[in-house]
mmCIF file of N, CA, C and O in Angstrom:
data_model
loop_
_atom_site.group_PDB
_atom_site.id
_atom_site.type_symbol
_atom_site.label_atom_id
_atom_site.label_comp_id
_atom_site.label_asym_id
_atom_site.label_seq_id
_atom_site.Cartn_x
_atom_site.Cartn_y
_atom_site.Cartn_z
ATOM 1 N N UNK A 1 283.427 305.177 245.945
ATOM 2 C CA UNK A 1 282.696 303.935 246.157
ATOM 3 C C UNK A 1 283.266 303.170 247.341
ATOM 4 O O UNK A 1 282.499 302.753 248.209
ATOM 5 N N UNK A 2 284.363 303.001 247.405
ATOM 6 C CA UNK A 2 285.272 302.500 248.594
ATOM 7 C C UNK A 2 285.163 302.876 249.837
ATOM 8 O O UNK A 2 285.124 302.086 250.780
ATOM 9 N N UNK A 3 285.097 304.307 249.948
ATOM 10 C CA UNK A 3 284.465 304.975 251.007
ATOM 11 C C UNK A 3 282.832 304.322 251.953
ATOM 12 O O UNK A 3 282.561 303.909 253.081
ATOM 13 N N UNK A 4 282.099 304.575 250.636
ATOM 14 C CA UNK A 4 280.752 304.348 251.082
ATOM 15 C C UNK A 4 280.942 302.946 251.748
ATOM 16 O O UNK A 4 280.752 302.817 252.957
ATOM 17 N N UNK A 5 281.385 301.705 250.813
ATOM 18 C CA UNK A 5 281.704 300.237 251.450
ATOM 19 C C UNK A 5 282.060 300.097 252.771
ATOM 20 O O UNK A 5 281.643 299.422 253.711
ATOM 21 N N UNK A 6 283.272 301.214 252.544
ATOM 22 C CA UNK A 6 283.585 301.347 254.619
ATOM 23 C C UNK A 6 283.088 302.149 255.363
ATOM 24 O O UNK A 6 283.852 302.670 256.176
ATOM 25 N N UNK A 7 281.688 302.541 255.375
ATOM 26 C CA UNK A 7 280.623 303.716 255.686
ATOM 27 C C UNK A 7 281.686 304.962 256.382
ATOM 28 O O UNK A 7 281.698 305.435 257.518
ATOM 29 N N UNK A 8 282.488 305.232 255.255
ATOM 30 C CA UNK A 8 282.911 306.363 255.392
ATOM 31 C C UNK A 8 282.404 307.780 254.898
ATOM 32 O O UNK A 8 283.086 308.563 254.236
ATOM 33 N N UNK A 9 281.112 307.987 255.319
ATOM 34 C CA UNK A 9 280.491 308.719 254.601
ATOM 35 C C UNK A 9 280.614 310.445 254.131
ATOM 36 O O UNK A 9 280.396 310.997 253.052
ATOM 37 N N UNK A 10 281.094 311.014 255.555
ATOM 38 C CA UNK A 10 281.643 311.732 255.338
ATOM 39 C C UNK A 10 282.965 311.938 254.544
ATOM 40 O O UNK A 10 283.300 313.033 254.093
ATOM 41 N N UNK A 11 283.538 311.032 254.439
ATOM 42 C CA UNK A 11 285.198 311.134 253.601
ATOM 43 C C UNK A 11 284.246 310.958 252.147
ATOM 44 O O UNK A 11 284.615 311.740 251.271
ATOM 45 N N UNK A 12 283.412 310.312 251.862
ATOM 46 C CA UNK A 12 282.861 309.736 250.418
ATOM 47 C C UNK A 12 281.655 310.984 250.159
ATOM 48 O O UNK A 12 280.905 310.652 249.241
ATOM 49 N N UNK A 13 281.356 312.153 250.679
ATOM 50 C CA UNK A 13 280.997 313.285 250.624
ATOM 51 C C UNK A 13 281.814 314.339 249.690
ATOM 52 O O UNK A 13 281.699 314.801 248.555
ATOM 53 N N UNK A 14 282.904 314.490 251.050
ATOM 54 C CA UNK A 14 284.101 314.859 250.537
ATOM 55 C C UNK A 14 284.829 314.898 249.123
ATOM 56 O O UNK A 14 285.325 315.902 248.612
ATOM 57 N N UNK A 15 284.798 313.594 248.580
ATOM 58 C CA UNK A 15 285.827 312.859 247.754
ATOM 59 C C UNK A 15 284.339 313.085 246.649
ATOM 60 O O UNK A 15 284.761 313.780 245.725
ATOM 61 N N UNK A 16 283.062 312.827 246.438
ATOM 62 C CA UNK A 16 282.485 313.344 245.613
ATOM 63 C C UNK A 16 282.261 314.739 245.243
ATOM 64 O O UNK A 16 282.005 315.071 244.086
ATOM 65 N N UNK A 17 282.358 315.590 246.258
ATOM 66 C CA UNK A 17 282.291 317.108 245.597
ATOM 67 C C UNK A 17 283.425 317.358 245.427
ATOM 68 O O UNK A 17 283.550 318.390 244.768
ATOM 69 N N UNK A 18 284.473 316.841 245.747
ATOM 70 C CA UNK A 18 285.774 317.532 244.779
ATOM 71 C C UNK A 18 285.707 316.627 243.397
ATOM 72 O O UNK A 18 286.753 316.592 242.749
ATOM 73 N N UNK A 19 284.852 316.073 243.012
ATOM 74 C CA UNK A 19 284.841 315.403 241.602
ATOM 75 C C UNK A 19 283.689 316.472 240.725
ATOM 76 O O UNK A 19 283.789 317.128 239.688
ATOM 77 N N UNK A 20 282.782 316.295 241.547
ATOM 78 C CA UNK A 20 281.841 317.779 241.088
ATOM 79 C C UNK A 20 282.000 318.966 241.251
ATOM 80 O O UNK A 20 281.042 319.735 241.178
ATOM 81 N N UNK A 21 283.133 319.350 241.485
ATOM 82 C CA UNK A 21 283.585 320.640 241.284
ATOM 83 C C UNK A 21 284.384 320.957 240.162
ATOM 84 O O UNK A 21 284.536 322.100 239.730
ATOM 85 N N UNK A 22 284.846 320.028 239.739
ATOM 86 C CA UNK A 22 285.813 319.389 238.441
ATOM 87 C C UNK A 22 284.750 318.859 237.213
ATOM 88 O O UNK A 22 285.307 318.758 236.120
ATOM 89 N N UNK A 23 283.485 318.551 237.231
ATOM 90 C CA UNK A 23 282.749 317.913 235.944
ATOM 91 C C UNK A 23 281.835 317.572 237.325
ATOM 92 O O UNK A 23 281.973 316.648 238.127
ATOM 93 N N UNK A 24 280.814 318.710 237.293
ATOM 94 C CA UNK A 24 279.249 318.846 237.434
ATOM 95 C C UNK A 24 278.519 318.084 237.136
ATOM 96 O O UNK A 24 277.528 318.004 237.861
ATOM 97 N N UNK A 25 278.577 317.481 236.374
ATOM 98 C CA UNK A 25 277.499 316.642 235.389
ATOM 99 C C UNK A 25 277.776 314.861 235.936
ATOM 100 O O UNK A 25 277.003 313.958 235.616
ATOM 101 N N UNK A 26 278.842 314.682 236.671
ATOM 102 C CA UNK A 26 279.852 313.339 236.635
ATOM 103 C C UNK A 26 278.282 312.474 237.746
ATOM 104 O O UNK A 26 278.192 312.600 238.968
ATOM 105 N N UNK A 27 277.351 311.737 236.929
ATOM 106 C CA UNK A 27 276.490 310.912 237.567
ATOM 107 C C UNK A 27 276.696 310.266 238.824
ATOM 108 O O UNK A 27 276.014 310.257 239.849
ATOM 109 N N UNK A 28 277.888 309.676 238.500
ATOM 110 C CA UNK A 28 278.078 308.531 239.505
ATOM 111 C C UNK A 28 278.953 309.162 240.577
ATOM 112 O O UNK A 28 279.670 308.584 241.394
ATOM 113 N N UNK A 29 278.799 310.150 240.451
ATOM 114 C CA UNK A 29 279.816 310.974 241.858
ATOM 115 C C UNK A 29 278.350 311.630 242.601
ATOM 116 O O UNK A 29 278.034 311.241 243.726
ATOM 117 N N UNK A 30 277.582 312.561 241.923
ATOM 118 C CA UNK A 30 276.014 312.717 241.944
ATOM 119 C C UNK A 30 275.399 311.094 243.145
ATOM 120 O O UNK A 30 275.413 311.074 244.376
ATOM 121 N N UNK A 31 275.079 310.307 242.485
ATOM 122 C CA UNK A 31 274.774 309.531 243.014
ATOM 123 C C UNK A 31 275.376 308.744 244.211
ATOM 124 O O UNK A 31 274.611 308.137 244.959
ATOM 125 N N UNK A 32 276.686 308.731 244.415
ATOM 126 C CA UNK A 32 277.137 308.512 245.455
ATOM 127 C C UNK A 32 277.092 309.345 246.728
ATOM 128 O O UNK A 32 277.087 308.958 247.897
ATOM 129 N N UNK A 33 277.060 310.575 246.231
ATOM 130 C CA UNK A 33 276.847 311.587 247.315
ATOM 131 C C UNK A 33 275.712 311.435 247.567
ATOM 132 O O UNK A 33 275.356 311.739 248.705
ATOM 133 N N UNK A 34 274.910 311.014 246.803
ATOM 134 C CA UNK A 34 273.011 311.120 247.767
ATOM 135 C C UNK A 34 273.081 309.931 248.597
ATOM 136 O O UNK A 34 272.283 309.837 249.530
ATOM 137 N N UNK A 35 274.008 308.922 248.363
ATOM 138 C CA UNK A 35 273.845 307.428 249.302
ATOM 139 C C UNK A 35 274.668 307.739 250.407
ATOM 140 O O UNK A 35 274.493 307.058 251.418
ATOM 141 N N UNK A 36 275.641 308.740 250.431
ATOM 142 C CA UNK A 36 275.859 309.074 251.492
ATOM 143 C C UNK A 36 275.532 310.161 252.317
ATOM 144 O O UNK A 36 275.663 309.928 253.519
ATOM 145 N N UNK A 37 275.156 311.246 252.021
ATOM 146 C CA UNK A 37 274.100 312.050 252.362
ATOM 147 C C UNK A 37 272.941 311.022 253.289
ATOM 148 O O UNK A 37 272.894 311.266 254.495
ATOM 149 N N UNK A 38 272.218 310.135 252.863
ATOM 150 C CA UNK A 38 271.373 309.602 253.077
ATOM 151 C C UNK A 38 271.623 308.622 254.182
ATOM 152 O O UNK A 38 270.756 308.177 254.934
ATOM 153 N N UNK A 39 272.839 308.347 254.200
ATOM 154 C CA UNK A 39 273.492 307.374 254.844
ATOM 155 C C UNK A 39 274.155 308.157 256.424
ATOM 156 O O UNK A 39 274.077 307.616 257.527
ATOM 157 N N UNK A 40 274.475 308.846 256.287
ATOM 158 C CA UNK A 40 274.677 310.031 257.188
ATOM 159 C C UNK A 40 273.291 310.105 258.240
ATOM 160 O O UNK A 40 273.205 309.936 259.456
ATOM 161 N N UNK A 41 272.237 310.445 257.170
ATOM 162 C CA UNK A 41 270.875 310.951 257.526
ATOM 163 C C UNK A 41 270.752 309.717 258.587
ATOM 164 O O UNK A 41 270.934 309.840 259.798
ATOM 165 N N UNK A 42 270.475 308.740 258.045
ATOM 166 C CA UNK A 42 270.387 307.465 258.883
ATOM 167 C C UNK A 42 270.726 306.840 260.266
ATOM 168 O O UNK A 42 270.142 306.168 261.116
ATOM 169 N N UNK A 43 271.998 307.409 260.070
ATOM 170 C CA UNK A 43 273.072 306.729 261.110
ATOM 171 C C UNK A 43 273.856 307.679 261.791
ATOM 172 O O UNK A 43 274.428 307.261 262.798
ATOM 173 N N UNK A 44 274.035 308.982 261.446
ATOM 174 C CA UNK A 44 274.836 309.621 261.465
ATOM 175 C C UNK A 44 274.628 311.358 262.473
ATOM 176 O O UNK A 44 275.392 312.159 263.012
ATOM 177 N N UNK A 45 273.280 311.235 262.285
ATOM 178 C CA UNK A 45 272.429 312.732 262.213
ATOM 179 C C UNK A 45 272.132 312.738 264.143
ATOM 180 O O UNK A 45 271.396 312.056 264.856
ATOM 181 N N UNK A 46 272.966 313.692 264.394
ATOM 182 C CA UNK A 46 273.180 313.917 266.143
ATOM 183 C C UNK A 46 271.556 314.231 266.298
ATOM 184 O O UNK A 46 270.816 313.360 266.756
ATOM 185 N N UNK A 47 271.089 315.424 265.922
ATOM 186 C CA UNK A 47 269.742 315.922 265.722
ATOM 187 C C UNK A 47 268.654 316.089 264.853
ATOM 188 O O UNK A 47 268.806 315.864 263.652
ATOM 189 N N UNK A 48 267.538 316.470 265.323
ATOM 190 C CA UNK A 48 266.598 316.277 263.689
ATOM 191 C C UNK A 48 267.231 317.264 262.794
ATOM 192 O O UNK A 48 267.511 316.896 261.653
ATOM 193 N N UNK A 49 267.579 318.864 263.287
ATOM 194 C CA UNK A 49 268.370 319.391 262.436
ATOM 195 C C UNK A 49 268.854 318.853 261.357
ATOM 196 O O UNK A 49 268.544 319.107 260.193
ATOM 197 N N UNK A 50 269.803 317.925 261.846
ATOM 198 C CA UNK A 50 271.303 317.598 261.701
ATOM 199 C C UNK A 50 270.262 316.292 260.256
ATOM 200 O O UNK A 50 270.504 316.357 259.051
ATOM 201 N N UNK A 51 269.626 315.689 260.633
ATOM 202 C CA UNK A 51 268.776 315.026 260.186
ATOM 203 C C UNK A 51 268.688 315.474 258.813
ATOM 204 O O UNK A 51 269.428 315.384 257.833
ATOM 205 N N UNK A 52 267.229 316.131 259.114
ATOM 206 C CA UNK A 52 266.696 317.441 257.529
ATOM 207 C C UNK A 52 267.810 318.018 257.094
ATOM 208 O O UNK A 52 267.294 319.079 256.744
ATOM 209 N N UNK A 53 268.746 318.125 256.886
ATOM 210 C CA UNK A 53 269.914 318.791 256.772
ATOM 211 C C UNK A 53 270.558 317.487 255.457
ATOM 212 O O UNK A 53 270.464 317.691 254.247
ATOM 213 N N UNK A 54 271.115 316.342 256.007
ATOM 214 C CA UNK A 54 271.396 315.493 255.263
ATOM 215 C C UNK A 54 270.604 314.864 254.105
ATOM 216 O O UNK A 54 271.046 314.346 253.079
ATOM 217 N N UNK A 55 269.113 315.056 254.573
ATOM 218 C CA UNK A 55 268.447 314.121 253.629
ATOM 219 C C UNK A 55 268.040 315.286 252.635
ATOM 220 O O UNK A 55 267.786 314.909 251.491
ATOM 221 N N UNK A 56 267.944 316.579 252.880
ATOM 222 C CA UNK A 56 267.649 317.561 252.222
ATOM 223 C C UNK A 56 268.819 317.793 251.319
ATOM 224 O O UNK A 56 268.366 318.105 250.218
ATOM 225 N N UNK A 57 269.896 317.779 251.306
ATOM 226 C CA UNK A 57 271.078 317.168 250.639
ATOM 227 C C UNK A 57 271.571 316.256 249.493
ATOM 228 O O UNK A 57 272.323 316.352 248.523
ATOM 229 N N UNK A 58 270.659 315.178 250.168
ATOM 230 C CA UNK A 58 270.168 313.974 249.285
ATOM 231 C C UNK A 58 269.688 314.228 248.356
ATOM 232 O O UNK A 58 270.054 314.098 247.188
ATOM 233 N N UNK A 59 268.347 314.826 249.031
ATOM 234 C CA UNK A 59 266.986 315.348 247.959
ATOM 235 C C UNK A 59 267.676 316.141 246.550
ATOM 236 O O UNK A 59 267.361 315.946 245.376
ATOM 237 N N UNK A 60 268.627 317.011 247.048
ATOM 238 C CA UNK A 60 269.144 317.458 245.835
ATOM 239 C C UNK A 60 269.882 317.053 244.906
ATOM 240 O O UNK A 60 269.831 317.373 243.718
ATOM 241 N N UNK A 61 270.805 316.120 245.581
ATOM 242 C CA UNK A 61 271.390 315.448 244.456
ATOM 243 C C UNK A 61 270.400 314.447 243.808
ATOM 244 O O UNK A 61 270.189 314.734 242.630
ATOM 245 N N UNK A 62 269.783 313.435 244.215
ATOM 246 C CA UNK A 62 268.671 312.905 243.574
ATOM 247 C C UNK A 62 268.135 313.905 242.367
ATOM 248 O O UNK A 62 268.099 313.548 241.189
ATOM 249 N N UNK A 63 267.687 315.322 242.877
ATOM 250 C CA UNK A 63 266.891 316.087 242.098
ATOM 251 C C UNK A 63 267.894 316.320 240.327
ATOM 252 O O UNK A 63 267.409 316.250 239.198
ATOM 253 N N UNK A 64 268.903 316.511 240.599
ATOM 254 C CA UNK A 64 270.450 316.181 239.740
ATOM 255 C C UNK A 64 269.857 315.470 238.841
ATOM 256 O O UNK A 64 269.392 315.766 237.741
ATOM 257 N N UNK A 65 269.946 314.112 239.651
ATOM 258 C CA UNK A 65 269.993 312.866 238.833
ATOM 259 C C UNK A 65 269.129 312.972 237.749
ATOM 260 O O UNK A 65 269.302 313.016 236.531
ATOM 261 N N UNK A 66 267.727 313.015 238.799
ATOM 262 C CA UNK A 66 266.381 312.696 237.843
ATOM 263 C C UNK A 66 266.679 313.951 236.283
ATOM 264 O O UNK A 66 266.229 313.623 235.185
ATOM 265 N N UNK A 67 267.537 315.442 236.473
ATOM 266 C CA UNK A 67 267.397 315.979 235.267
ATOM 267 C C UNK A 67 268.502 315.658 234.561
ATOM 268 O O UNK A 67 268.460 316.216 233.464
ATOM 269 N N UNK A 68 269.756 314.812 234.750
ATOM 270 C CA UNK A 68 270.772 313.921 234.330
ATOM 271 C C UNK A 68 270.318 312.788 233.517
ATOM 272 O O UNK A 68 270.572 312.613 232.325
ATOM 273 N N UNK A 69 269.746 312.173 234.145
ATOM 274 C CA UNK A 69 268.618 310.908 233.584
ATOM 275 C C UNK A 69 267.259 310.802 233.637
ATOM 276 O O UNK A 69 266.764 310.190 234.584
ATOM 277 N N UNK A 70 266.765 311.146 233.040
ATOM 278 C CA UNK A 70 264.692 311.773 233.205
ATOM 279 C C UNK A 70 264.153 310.313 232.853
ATOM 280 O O UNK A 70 262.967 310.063 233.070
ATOM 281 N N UNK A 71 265.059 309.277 232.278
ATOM 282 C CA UNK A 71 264.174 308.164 232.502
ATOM 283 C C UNK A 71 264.014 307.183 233.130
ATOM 284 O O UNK A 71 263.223 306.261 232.934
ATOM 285 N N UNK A 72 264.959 307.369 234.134
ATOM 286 C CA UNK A 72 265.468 306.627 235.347
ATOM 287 C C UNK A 72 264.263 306.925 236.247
ATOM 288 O O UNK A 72 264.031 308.079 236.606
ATOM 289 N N UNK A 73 263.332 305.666 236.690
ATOM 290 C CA UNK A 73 262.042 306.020 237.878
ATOM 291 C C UNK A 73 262.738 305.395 238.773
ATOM 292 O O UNK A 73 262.207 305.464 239.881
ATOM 293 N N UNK A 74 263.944 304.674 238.744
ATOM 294 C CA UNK A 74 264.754 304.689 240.415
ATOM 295 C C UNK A 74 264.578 306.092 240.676
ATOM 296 O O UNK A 74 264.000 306.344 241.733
ATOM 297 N N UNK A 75 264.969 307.156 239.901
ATOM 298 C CA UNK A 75 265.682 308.162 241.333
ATOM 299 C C UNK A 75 264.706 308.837 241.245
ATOM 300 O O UNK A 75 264.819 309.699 242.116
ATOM 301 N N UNK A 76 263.421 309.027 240.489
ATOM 302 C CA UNK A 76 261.925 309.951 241.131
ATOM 303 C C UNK A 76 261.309 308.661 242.491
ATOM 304 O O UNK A 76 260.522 309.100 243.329
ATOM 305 N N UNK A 77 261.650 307.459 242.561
ATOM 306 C CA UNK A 77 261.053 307.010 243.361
ATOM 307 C C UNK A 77 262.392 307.483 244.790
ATOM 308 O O UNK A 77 262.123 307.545 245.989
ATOM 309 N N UNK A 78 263.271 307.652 244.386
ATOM 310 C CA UNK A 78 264.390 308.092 245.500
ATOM 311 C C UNK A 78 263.716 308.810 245.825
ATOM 312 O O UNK A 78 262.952 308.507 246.741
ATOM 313 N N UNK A 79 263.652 310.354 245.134
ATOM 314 C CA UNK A 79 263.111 311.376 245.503
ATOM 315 C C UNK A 79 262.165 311.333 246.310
ATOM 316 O O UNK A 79 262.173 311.942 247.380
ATOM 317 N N UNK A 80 261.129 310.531 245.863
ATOM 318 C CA UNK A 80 259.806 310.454 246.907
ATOM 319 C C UNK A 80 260.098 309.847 248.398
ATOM 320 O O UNK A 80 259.656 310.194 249.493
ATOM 321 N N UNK A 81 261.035 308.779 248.013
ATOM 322 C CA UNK A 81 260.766 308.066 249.360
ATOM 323 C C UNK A 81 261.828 309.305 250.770
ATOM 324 O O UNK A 81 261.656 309.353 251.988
ATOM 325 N N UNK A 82 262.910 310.158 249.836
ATOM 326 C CA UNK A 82 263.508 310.971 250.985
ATOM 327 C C UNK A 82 262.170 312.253 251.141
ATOM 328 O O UNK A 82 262.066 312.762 252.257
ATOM 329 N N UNK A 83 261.613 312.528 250.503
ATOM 330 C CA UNK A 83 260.760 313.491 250.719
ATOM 331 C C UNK A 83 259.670 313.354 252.202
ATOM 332 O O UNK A 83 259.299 314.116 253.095
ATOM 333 N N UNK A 84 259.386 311.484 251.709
ATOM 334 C CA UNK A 84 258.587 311.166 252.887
ATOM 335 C C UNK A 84 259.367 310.774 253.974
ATOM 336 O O UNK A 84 258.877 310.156 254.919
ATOM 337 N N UNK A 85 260.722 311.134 253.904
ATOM 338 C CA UNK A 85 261.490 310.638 255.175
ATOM 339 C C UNK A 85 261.482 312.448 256.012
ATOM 340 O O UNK A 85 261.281 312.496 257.225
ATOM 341 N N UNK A 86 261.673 313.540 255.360
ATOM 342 C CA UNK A 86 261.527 314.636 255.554
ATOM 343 C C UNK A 86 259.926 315.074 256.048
ATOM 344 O O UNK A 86 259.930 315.982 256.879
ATOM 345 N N UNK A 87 258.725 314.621 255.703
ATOM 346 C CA UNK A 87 257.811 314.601 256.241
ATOM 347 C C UNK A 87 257.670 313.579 257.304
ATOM 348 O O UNK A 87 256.492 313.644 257.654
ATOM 349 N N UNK A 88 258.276 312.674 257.987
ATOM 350 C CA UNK A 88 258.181 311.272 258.916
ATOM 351 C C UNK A 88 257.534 310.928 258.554
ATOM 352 O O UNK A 88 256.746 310.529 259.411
ATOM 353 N N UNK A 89 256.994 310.621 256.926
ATOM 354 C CA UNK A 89 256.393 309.323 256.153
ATOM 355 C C UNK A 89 256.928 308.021 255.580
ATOM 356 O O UNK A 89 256.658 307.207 254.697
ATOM 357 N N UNK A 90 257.623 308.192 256.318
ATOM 358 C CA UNK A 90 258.804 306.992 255.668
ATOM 359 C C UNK A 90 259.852 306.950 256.627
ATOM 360 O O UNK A 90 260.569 307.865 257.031
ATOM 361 N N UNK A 91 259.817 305.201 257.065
ATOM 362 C CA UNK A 91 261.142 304.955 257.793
ATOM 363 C C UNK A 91 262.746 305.050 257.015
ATOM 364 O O UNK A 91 263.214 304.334 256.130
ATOM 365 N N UNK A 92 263.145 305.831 257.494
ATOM 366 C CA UNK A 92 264.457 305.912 256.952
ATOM 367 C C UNK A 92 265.187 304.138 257.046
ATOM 368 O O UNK A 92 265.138 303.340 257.982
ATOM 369 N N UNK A 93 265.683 304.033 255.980
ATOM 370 C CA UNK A 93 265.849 302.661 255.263
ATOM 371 C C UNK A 93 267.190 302.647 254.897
ATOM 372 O O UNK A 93 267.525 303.655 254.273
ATOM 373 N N UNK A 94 268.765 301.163 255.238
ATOM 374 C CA UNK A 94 269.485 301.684 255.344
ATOM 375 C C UNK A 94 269.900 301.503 253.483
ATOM 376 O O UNK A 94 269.226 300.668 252.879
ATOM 377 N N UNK A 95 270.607 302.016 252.956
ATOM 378 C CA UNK A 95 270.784 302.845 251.414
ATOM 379 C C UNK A 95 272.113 301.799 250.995
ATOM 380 O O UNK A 95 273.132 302.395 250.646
ATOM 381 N N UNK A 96 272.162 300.427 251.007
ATOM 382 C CA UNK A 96 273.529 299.790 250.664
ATOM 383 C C UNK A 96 273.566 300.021 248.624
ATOM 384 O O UNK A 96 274.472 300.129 247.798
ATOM 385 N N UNK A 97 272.411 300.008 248.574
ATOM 386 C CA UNK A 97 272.036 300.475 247.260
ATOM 387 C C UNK A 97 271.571 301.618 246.384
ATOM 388 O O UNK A 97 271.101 301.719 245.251
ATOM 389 N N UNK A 98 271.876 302.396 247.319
ATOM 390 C CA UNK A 98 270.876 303.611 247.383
ATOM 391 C C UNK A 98 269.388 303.659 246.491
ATOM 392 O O UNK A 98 268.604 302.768 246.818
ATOM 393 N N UNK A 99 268.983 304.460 245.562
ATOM 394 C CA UNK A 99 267.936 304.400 244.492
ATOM 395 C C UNK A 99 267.846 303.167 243.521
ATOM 396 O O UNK A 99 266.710 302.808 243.213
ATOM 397 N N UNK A 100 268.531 302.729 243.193
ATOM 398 C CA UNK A 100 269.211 301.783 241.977
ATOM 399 C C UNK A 100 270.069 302.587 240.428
ATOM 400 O O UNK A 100 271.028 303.359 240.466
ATOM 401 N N UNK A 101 269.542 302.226 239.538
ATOM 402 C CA UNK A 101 270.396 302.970 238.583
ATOM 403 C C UNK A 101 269.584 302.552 237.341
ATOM 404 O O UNK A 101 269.920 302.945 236.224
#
């Protein structure tokens, strides 16, 4: 979380998959990685590559979430809105909150 605060996004990447490599299931490590994933995507992404790459990233951990928590319509509306950022239907938006919770 500290990470993300100091848009350290890559270090807060990092520091979440070594928590999900340890307990898979750990939500709030899940979810931090899609705000930075996303956050990356945003600010971060040299090329469109580099772009689709991050938010496609996102997309998956989001995808996590929603079967972690199926009644959470924050993160199917996450889902949608990175989907339409992957189609250029959606301005990429900056994520201090990411989905909600």
């Amino acid at each position: 979380a500290a990470r993300l605060k100091l848009e350290r996004y890559g270090q807060a990447v990092e520091d979440c998959t070594q928590v999900l490599c340890l307990q898979s299931k750990h939500t709030k490590a899940v979810f931090r990685r899609a705000q930075a994933y996303e956050a990356l995507a945003n600010g971060h992404a040299a090329d469109m590559a580099t772009f689709q790459d991050y938010v496609g990233r996102a997309m998956e951990d989001v995808k996590t979430l929603v079967v972690l928590e199926p009644t959470c319509k924050d993160h199917k509306a996450w889902h949608q809105r990175l989907k339409g950022m992957l189609e250029g239907a959606a301005d990429p938006a900056p994520v201090a909150n990411g989905g909600g919770g």
